[in-house]
Amino acid sequence: MKKDLRSYIRLLETQGPEEWVRVRKKISPKYEATAILYKLEREGRYPAVLFENVEGFQIPVIANVHATRRRLALALDVPEAELVEEYKKRESTPIPPQWVGEGPVKEVIRVGEEADLYSLPLLTHFDINTAPYVTAGIVVTKDPVSGVRNLSFHRGMLVAKNRLHMHLAPGMHLVRCQRNAEERNEPLEIAIVLGIHPAFAIGSLALAPFEVDEYDVIGGMLREPVPLVKAETVNVEVPAYAEIVIEGKILPHVREDEGPFGEYSGHSVGVGRHHVVEVTAITQRKEPIYQDIFTGHSEHRLMGAIPRESGIFKAVRAVAPGTRAVHMPVSGCCRFHCYIALDKRTEGEVRNAIFSAFAADLYLKLVVVVDSDVDVYNEREVLWAVANRVQADRDIIVIPNCQGSEIDPSAKKGGITTKMAVDATKKGKDFPERLRVPQEVLDRIKLEDYIGSPSRRGGSLRRGRAPL
Ligand code: MN
């Protein structure tokens, strides 16, 4: 069976209302979808939501698909605790795509004047937005010099029926492809893919070198080759089972105002002079589902966390073999904060682990290292370790004037930032024992035998849990 957005939705439908919700009532694409997602989040609920009736459109909108670790783990068909381990494994076993010639994404083809971005239910997310945005678009292109294909997420601001203003984040491979085209005074041909399986999405976020064809990485993540068809108007291959594909070209030497946009930090980024996409065709399924990402919130952050955790884990374990777990929490925007659990062999190893983590990830701002008796997926536990095992003058390291993220609203110009590390591991041989109920008793006592099953307790204990 092909893994696409629909096969994943069928899986979610079996998972209950904490994972999957359908909204049948009519909503406006302007602020109302995000109002519902925001209110759910305030209640500690992060379901994927299908908005079936979007005012003014024939096409339903799905949002929040990637908002919990559990759903990302479901996408890779593993328990939540094995998500990063599985990601690492699949990242290193690429599977090349497969040419299929035709597919459902070609059921409706609109070329040139017929192609109209206003037919798609793009959402307006926040008060700061001045236009609707494509947020879940994965841009496929071919580097004009090497011919290597690249896939990456980029936001697109709707400005006309055939025009998007697009932000190409500096340092990303798409910028390099665009520059290579611009040097030849040529447009860069692209296709924007919308509506795919979440394993496809997190595969496209893998931190692969420029020379790597990301369709291979995505195939590895799906554990099946991505079936490809040719685009209609550009020299790019697109997934046969996508919901919608927008074809177009990034114009050379043209920059227009783009923004404001709600970034993963939860803040607005202002207006900048960014690239312009001229749309040449839209192809889609007969009854497509338009996918949106609830930017600035859980899913926007989490999607980026998995590849980063995988990268930091590899780097830290290389210098500290006792590394047990790496977690980038949603509270730290899944970019700025990282908790590392480590069985240290020597006192110095903690600092080596810290420097390795900072070297592996540019955006990282705070590293907290704990012993492996602390659950890094539980922030209350991490702060408990800080409360009990840290003396600030001894255990905090501050490194000023480093390169960090330009998205960090507190950073100096150009993303210059101060990095901080906290060694929250136990020091000294005579450190007191942590309280524990004997393991043999924990294994023997089943809660449901004493106070009823989780469902009879109303499930409220789980419901309040944030998607760390
Ligand atoms: Mn790439």
XYZ file of C-alpha atoms and ligand atoms in Angstrom:
469
model
C 0.000 0.000 0.000
C 1.274 3.466 -0.875
C 1.954 5.609 2.158
C 0.221 8.902 1.501
C -1.796 11.403 3.519
C -4.945 9.283 3.094
C -3.416 6.050 4.349
C -2.220 7.984 7.391
C -5.659 9.536 7.974
C -7.180 6.031 7.887
C -4.714 5.069 10.614
C -5.582 8.162 12.684
C -9.288 7.403 12.413
C -8.673 4.296 14.519
C -6.882 6.289 17.238
C -9.638 8.233 18.984
C -10.376 11.937 19.512
C -7.008 12.766 21.089
C -5.358 12.089 17.716
C -8.082 12.793 15.184
C -10.988 15.237 15.016
C -13.361 16.181 12.177
C -14.956 19.655 12.150
C -18.137 19.574 10.041
C -19.379 23.067 10.947
C -18.488 25.838 8.517
C -15.359 27.833 9.398
C -13.753 30.879 7.848
C -10.185 30.301 6.563
C -9.329 33.603 8.214
C -8.322 33.009 11.859
C -11.093 30.495 12.653
C -9.147 27.273 12.009
C -6.263 28.583 14.110
C -8.705 29.754 16.814
C -9.948 26.163 17.136
C -6.412 24.734 17.171
C -5.347 27.324 19.737
C -8.276 26.569 22.039
C -7.583 22.830 21.824
C -3.950 23.496 22.708
C -4.985 25.542 25.731
C -6.817 22.424 26.941
C -3.716 20.311 26.423
C -5.183 18.676 23.301
C -3.264 18.351 20.052
C -5.376 16.294 17.621
C -4.966 16.428 13.846
C -8.047 18.328 12.675
C -9.898 17.978 9.364
C -11.937 21.098 8.613
C -14.502 19.746 6.165
C -16.382 22.940 5.418
C -14.196 25.958 4.700
C -16.169 29.024 3.715
C -15.751 29.868 0.034
C -13.935 26.639 -0.905
C -14.742 23.139 -2.136
C -11.580 21.689 -0.594
C -11.238 20.575 3.052
C -8.215 21.558 5.164
C -6.212 19.264 7.423
C -3.961 20.837 10.056
C -1.935 19.874 13.127
C -0.991 16.458 11.685
C 2.532 16.588 13.180
C 1.633 18.082 16.572
C 2.579 15.177 18.864
C 5.508 12.804 19.161
C 3.017 9.998 19.360
C 1.673 10.777 15.890
C 5.157 11.096 14.431
C 5.999 7.721 16.004
C 2.770 6.337 14.518
C 3.966 7.589 11.128
C 7.142 5.499 11.512
C 5.153 2.622 13.021
C 7.187 2.489 16.254
C 6.487 3.210 19.951
C 7.076 6.841 20.955
C 10.200 5.959 22.936
C 11.864 4.550 19.789
C 11.077 7.489 17.497
C 14.530 9.080 17.322
C 16.345 5.724 17.223
C 14.127 4.642 14.298
C 14.618 7.992 12.538
C 18.410 7.579 12.784
C 18.159 4.066 11.382
C 15.964 5.048 8.435
C 18.005 8.181 7.733
C 21.009 5.971 7.043
C 19.144 3.495 4.787
C 17.989 5.548 1.774
C 15.673 4.050 -0.866
C 15.686 5.601 -4.365
C 12.340 6.756 -5.834
C 10.399 4.846 -8.440
C 9.190 6.189 -11.775
C 5.489 5.390 -12.205
C 4.381 7.652 -15.073
C 0.929 8.457 -13.721
C -0.841 8.937 -10.419
C -3.791 10.551 -8.599
C -2.040 13.933 -8.356
C -2.766 14.225 -12.112
C -6.518 13.696 -11.849
C -7.058 17.437 -12.346
C -4.542 19.489 -14.344
C -4.759 23.257 -14.661
C -2.079 25.023 -16.693
C -1.286 28.705 -17.250
C -4.294 31.036 -16.872
C -6.382 28.118 -15.574
C -4.144 27.691 -12.544
C -5.556 29.786 -9.715
C -4.114 29.883 -6.214
C -7.392 31.395 -4.989
C -9.040 27.988 -5.589
C -7.005 26.581 -2.669
C -8.142 27.206 0.945
C -4.984 28.903 2.216
C -5.382 29.907 5.857
C -4.703 33.225 7.543
C -3.259 32.258 10.911
C -2.603 35.218 13.209
C -3.456 38.866 13.776
C -0.060 39.911 12.414
C -0.614 38.266 8.992
C -1.539 40.546 6.099
C -2.161 37.683 3.643
C -2.924 33.946 3.648
C 0.094 31.612 3.621
C 1.097 28.257 2.217
C 2.729 26.691 5.301
C 2.940 22.958 4.532
C 4.489 23.296 1.081
C 7.537 21.162 0.320
C 9.512 22.697 -2.525
C 11.091 20.236 -4.986
C 13.776 21.464 -7.337
C 16.817 20.346 -9.278
C 20.134 22.115 -8.828
C 20.903 23.566 -12.285
C 24.634 22.797 -11.880
C 24.732 19.281 -10.399
C 21.209 18.083 -11.262
C 20.739 16.872 -7.667
C 17.147 17.098 -6.423
C 16.315 18.957 -3.235
C 13.179 18.952 -1.094
C 12.541 21.414 1.717
C 9.749 23.303 3.469
C 9.295 26.974 2.584
C 6.529 29.373 3.401
C 4.692 31.189 0.612
C 2.633 34.371 0.943
C -0.347 34.628 -1.396
C -0.216 37.873 -3.403
C -2.023 37.089 -6.697
C -3.731 34.155 -8.420
C -0.368 33.059 -9.861
C 2.112 34.626 -7.432
C 3.624 33.684 -4.111
C 6.306 35.565 -2.248
C 8.585 32.956 -0.755
C 11.145 32.968 2.024
C 14.293 30.990 1.247
C 16.044 30.710 4.609
C 19.772 31.474 4.291
C 22.050 28.449 4.322
C 19.405 26.101 2.932
C 20.073 24.096 -0.210
C 17.230 25.759 -2.126
C 19.083 29.096 -1.843
C 22.153 27.507 -3.398
C 20.067 26.090 -6.270
C 18.399 29.454 -6.788
C 21.745 31.273 -6.839
C 23.117 28.806 -9.358
C 20.112 29.529 -11.607
C 20.320 33.287 -11.036
C 23.990 33.352 -12.046
C 22.846 32.070 -15.442
C 20.025 34.652 -15.450
C 17.533 31.788 -15.433
C 14.447 31.147 -13.317
C 14.599 28.143 -10.985
C 11.881 25.633 -11.807
C 10.122 24.277 -8.747
C 7.085 22.294 -7.638
C 5.388 22.851 -4.282
C 4.069 19.570 -2.870
C 1.061 19.682 -0.511
C -0.588 16.824 1.361
C 1.741 13.896 2.006
C 2.421 11.206 4.636
C 4.124 12.630 7.765
C 7.105 10.277 7.287
C 7.611 12.052 3.944
C 7.471 15.394 5.779
C 10.044 14.563 8.455
C 12.204 12.814 5.825
C 12.344 16.043 3.827
C 13.599 17.768 6.993
C 16.612 15.439 7.300
C 19.890 17.317 7.520
C 21.395 15.624 4.445
C 24.419 16.979 2.541
C 23.767 18.958 -0.662
C 24.881 16.040 -2.855
C 22.146 13.768 -1.497
C 18.874 13.403 -3.428
C 16.238 13.928 -0.750
C 13.779 11.603 -2.511
C 16.208 8.816 -1.516
C 16.119 9.933 2.144
C 12.330 10.224 2.092
C 12.064 6.737 0.553
C 14.195 5.435 3.425
C 11.926 7.171 5.917
C 8.790 5.678 4.296
C 10.547 2.304 3.861
C 9.249 2.261 0.291
C 10.310 4.078 -2.882
C 8.501 7.383 -3.509
C 6.418 6.911 -6.703
C 7.200 9.838 -9.034
C 5.554 11.460 -12.049
C 6.728 14.336 -14.261
C 5.442 17.819 -13.582
C 3.436 19.409 -16.424
C 5.255 22.693 -16.944
C 8.611 22.384 -15.136
C 11.475 19.899 -15.339
C 10.892 18.432 -11.871
C 9.540 15.080 -10.662
C 6.699 15.124 -8.135
C 5.125 12.479 -5.852
C 2.305 10.645 -7.658
C 0.273 10.379 -4.435
C 0.436 13.985 -3.247
C -2.882 15.772 -2.778
C -1.921 18.969 -4.628
C 1.150 20.193 -6.538
C 1.755 23.845 -7.416
C 4.250 24.209 -10.275
C 6.165 27.375 -10.961
C 9.470 29.176 -11.163
C 11.437 31.406 -8.822
C 12.180 34.520 -10.849
C 15.843 35.602 -11.115
C 16.878 39.025 -9.771
C 13.382 39.750 -8.415
C 12.688 40.375 -4.728
C 9.432 41.612 -3.202
C 8.073 42.231 0.282
C 7.274 39.041 2.202
C 5.866 38.921 5.728
C 4.928 39.344 8.498
C 4.851 35.636 9.326
C 4.327 33.666 12.549
C 7.583 31.790 13.137
C 8.330 28.715 15.264
C 9.541 30.958 18.075
C 5.909 32.002 18.586
C 6.769 35.527 17.485
C 6.193 37.482 14.323
C 9.009 37.970 11.845
C 8.581 41.222 9.987
C 8.621 42.116 6.322
C 11.711 41.312 4.241
C 12.686 41.459 0.561
C 12.299 37.857 -0.554
C 11.865 35.683 -3.638
C 8.934 35.596 -6.049
C 7.317 32.432 -7.416
C 5.338 32.640 -10.632
C 2.864 29.773 -10.782
C 2.638 27.897 -14.099
C 0.283 25.013 -13.201
C -1.667 23.361 -10.393
C -2.333 19.620 -10.461
C -4.391 17.796 -7.868
C -6.610 14.878 -6.991
C -10.298 15.070 -7.939
C -11.281 15.763 -4.329
C -8.043 16.895 -2.742
C -7.276 17.673 0.886
C -5.320 20.869 1.461
C -2.725 20.571 4.224
C -1.747 23.377 6.573
C 0.808 23.602 9.376
C -0.232 25.464 12.518
C 2.868 27.629 12.520
C 4.447 28.967 15.699
C 2.906 26.065 17.605
C 3.586 22.474 18.521
C 3.654 20.849 15.074
C 5.798 23.559 13.524
C 8.350 22.978 16.287
C 8.160 19.202 16.651
C 8.712 18.360 12.988
C 12.118 19.974 13.155
C 12.984 18.348 16.457
C 13.299 14.750 15.315
C 16.070 15.249 12.707
C 17.909 17.595 15.089
C 17.746 15.227 18.046
C 19.040 12.508 15.762
C 21.999 14.697 14.688
C 22.869 15.828 18.225
C 22.586 12.265 19.559
C 25.130 11.039 17.003
C 27.534 13.908 17.744
C 27.321 13.636 21.531
C 27.593 9.863 21.608
C 30.785 10.129 19.537
C 32.495 11.868 22.488
C 30.435 10.388 25.345
C 29.504 6.737 24.725
C 27.230 6.770 27.802
C 24.730 9.086 26.041
C 21.256 7.645 26.640
C 18.759 10.190 25.297
C 18.554 13.613 23.650
C 15.411 15.720 23.792
C 14.603 19.126 22.289
C 11.439 20.207 24.101
C 8.550 22.116 22.523
C 8.971 24.757 25.259
C 12.390 25.593 23.771
C 10.781 25.772 20.316
C 12.470 22.407 19.500
C 15.486 24.432 18.381
C 16.923 26.396 21.293
C 16.906 23.976 24.239
C 18.286 20.457 24.510
C 18.260 17.978 27.400
C 20.839 15.206 27.332
C 20.808 12.116 29.568
C 24.263 10.689 30.084
C 25.998 7.993 32.140
C 29.255 9.862 32.557
C 32.514 7.935 32.906
C 34.528 10.966 34.003
C 33.597 14.450 35.258
C 35.157 16.037 32.145
C 32.956 14.054 29.806
C 29.938 16.248 30.546
C 31.673 19.318 29.137
C 32.861 17.421 26.065
C 29.247 16.363 25.494
C 28.115 19.997 25.825
C 30.625 21.310 23.287
C 29.806 18.497 20.890
C 26.093 19.330 21.067
C 26.725 23.033 20.407
C 29.033 22.176 17.505
C 26.421 19.849 15.999
C 23.536 22.299 16.044
C 23.828 25.972 15.178
C 20.515 27.060 16.732
C 21.075 25.432 20.112
C 21.158 27.956 22.945
C 20.764 25.973 26.175
C 22.069 22.478 26.911
C 21.145 20.741 30.163
C 22.992 17.490 30.901
C 21.428 15.124 33.436
C 22.206 11.623 34.700
C 20.326 8.741 33.111
C 18.050 8.379 36.169
C 16.308 11.536 34.923
C 13.654 11.318 32.180
C 14.615 13.990 29.627
C 11.130 13.803 28.068
C 9.650 15.049 31.344
C 10.520 18.690 31.964
C 9.482 18.487 35.583
C 12.189 15.831 36.063
C 14.807 17.918 34.254
C 14.093 20.962 36.437
C 14.117 18.667 39.500
C 17.673 17.694 38.532
C 18.607 21.381 38.132
C 17.100 22.109 41.563
C 18.994 19.315 43.291
C 22.236 18.792 41.416
C 23.322 22.271 40.287
C 25.473 24.914 41.940
C 25.448 27.863 39.560
C 29.050 29.022 40.122
C 30.334 25.530 39.416
C 27.892 24.041 36.918
C 26.836 26.785 34.502
C 28.877 27.655 31.434
C 28.175 30.839 29.469
C 29.636 31.308 25.973
C 28.970 34.800 24.571
C 28.996 35.975 20.920
C 28.180 32.720 19.136
C 26.232 32.285 15.923
C 22.657 31.245 16.640
C 19.260 31.550 15.019
C 18.095 34.787 13.427
C 14.593 33.757 14.461
C 15.476 34.083 18.171
C 13.857 37.420 19.062
C 16.401 38.066 21.827
C 19.484 37.529 19.619
C 21.670 40.377 18.432
C 21.687 41.365 14.765
C 22.449 38.452 12.458
C 21.516 35.887 15.104
C 24.530 36.482 17.362
C 23.659 34.889 20.670
C 24.998 33.736 24.021
C 24.943 30.003 24.652
C 24.499 28.465 28.066
C 25.054 24.984 29.414
C 23.980 23.496 32.722
C 25.695 20.434 34.156
C 22.861 18.968 36.239
C 24.574 15.642 36.861
C 25.464 14.376 40.342
C 28.956 15.344 41.450
C 31.162 13.450 43.867
C 31.090 9.863 45.116
C 28.990 10.435 48.232
C 26.015 12.091 46.467
C 22.796 10.987 48.250
C 20.644 8.207 46.838
C 17.488 9.144 44.938
C 14.297 7.801 46.524
C 12.897 4.746 44.799
C 10.088 2.269 45.361
C 11.685 -1.176 44.840
C 11.513 -2.206 41.162
C 10.190 -5.683 41.989
C 7.125 -4.106 43.645
C 6.572 -1.630 40.800
C 6.570 -4.533 38.345
C 4.081 -6.487 40.460
C 1.559 -3.735 41.262
C -0.842 -2.999 38.374
C -2.725 0.278 38.894
C -5.937 -0.946 37.271
C -6.211 -3.746 39.864
C -6.466 -1.105 42.594
C -8.101 2.068 41.182
C -9.728 1.098 37.887
C -8.695 1.339 34.226
C -7.445 4.608 32.678
C -10.679 4.992 30.651
C -12.859 4.655 33.776
C -10.772 7.363 35.396
C -11.814 9.561 32.490
C -8.374 9.662 30.874
C -7.920 13.167 32.234
C -4.474 12.394 33.599
C -3.119 11.813 30.095
C -5.153 14.532 28.483
C -3.474 17.345 30.338
C -0.036 16.297 29.148
C 1.769 18.648 26.777
C 3.535 17.171 23.734
C 7.045 17.471 25.073
Mn 19.228 18.989 0.247
